[in-house]
Amino acid sequence: MKQPSNNANLFCALRAAFPPDLDQTAVETTSPQGEPLLYTWRDLDHASARIANLLASLKLPAGSRVAVQVEKSVEAMLLYLATLRAGYVFLPLNTAYQSGEMEYFVGNAEPAVVVCTPGNFGWVSKIAFKAGTQHVFTLGDDRTGSLLDRAAHQADDHQPVDKAGDDLAAILYTSGTTGRSKGAMLTHGNLLSNAVTLKDYWGWTATGGPDGRGDVLIHELPIFHVHGLFVAIHAALLNGSKMIWLAKFDPKAVLAAMPRATVFMGVPTLYVRLLAEPGLNKDATKNMRLFIAGSAPLLIETFNAWRERTGHTILERYGMSETIMLTSNPYGADARYGGQSERRGGTVGFPLPGVGLRVVDDAGKALPVGEIGNIQVQGPSVFKGYWRMPEKTKEEFSADGWFKTGDVGKVDERGYVSIVGRSKDLIISGGYNVYPAEIESAINDMPDVAESAVVGVPHPDFGEVGVAVVIAKPGAKLDGETILAQLKSQLANFKIPKRCFVATELPRNTMGKVQKNLLREQHKGLFV
Ligand code: MLC
Ligand code: AMP
């Protein structure tokens, strides 16, 4: 593959980082039947070229979206790389989304190509064709489906399409601070700049480690969000590092991989579940270099327990779909902060190099060190805006161009940032975002419901889970279990409140606004 020097296509930078010996193993995984599978760097190059050539053969308009709702597999990652390579826009979707949710995403994004699982082809293709999609392919987690069948006839070399840093690479749907899910538009420049920063800040190395070939990543997160798709995959590829690829998080499989690995990234729930494994100890983790946590607050108890059991100090970082990674605890001494190298539990560390972070009051005035307020950010990884929502995009930026994260926090005198809450009404459950307004609206549409409120309460496994409080219409009878069963047929499973109470009224303030803080207080002991 020829490398044009001025092509800002992210794929070019990732491909340039492949090791010189393309016959080395790049990904180690198992088939759904449990047989070992190895992919070399050459396999990644050739297979992504074939899929890119297939996409190119479709002669799609520039900027076309490729929407993907498939189970995790190496081929699903290759489809991501192929989409970058072919110059189109990747749009990953959670496999838990049901038809109503898919109808919204596909209708909103109008993808030219949709890729779904063979089992979902019937209903997904119906939604896609209705929205004007021309091409629907299937991809199974066992390498079956029309995408690979068609790609098999394509050439295994492909010249990455020329892109500018400002060109779109991906759209990630996120609830943002308010309103329905919005597509955060991320550019090739956003993704590459963040990946380069993290590779450097987290000390990724291409030599040493268990097999002398440098870092080895355990990849066990889903690949439809920033954490698993961008932070994890980009870091490994940009360092030419092998990945031990698990289709699903399984604490025993992670423990078994640790002697052959050096880096692990997870949401806090994964750390809680690993701590429940008796085999987790200093010996089991002795080859590991770095444990990174993020996507939701890591409890100080988990941070301390991990250090006690393994001798490793988890490095917590903070980010968002709209911005990729923003802050990180230091890996080594950070010269910008007087050489401080301590990873402090309960904080998300320092703004990453190139990131501006400020804490402001509700009027937008900067607050002094130590005071709690709204976190605003700017930098090269901050997204281009919400897909087809210029007004909403404008609202989410300050007049002087800083992005309003919707997170509430402070910066201490040593420069460490802490997140203490959220101004956005959002529940983060096991690292997934649940937007209460969406659940309330689904409950309120039920015929006997007058109104409802959904709040987040502490949970030992998921960190936080939703609880619904529902009021019946006069004379109507409601039952919490029936409401939950009905929601299950409409919404992704992780969004379903874990409990549903029927009450006679919702607490309100003098302005008539529901006091969610009182409901949270009332139900905070349900699971802990
Ligand atoms: C599963 N369930 C959840 C849930 N995950 N409930 C609440 N919150 C969750 N996160 C429920 C299901 O509905 C189901 O309930 C039951 O648990 C079992 O489902 P499962 O699919 O078998 O669960 P499991 O495999 O155990 O999944 C748990 C998990 C998963 C923690 C491994 O949620 C996960 O992979 N989370 C990571 C999310 C992530 O990658 N976030 C990054 C976002 S990026 P029932 O009743 O139907 O049986 C981001 C930016 C940043 O935030 O900073 O990184
Ligand atoms: P998402 O929209 O899925 O990208 O989720 C982003 C949100 O996750 C942020 O706005 C934060 O509220 C939250 N988040 C991410 N990392 C952390 C962290 N380390 N601590 C607390 N909250 C976090």
Coordinates of C-alpha atoms in Angstrom, one line a residue, residues 3 15 58 76 120 127-128 187 189 208 214 224 236 303 324 348 378 410 508 521 525:
Q3 CA 1.3 6.0 1.8
R15 CA -1.7 1.1 9.1
L58 CA -21.2 0.3 -4.3
A76 CA -16.8 -6.3 13.0
N120 CA -32.0 -9.7 12.6
I127 CA -36.5 -0.5 8.7
A128 CA -33.5 0.3 6.5
T187 CA -13.6 13.6 12.5
G189 CA -8.6 14.5 13.1
G208 CA 9.5 -5.7 26.2
G214 CA 5.7 -4.8 23.9
F224 CA -20.1 0.3 19.7
A236 CA -3.4 -1.1 20.4
F303 CA -9.8 1.6 43.7
I324 CA -13.3 11.2 23.3
V348 CA -10.0 11.7 37.0
Q378 CA -12.0 22.5 24.4
K410 CA -13.8 20.8 40.5
R508 CA -42.9 18.5 43.6
E521 CA -33.0 9.7 48.6
G525 CA -31.0 1.9 49.9

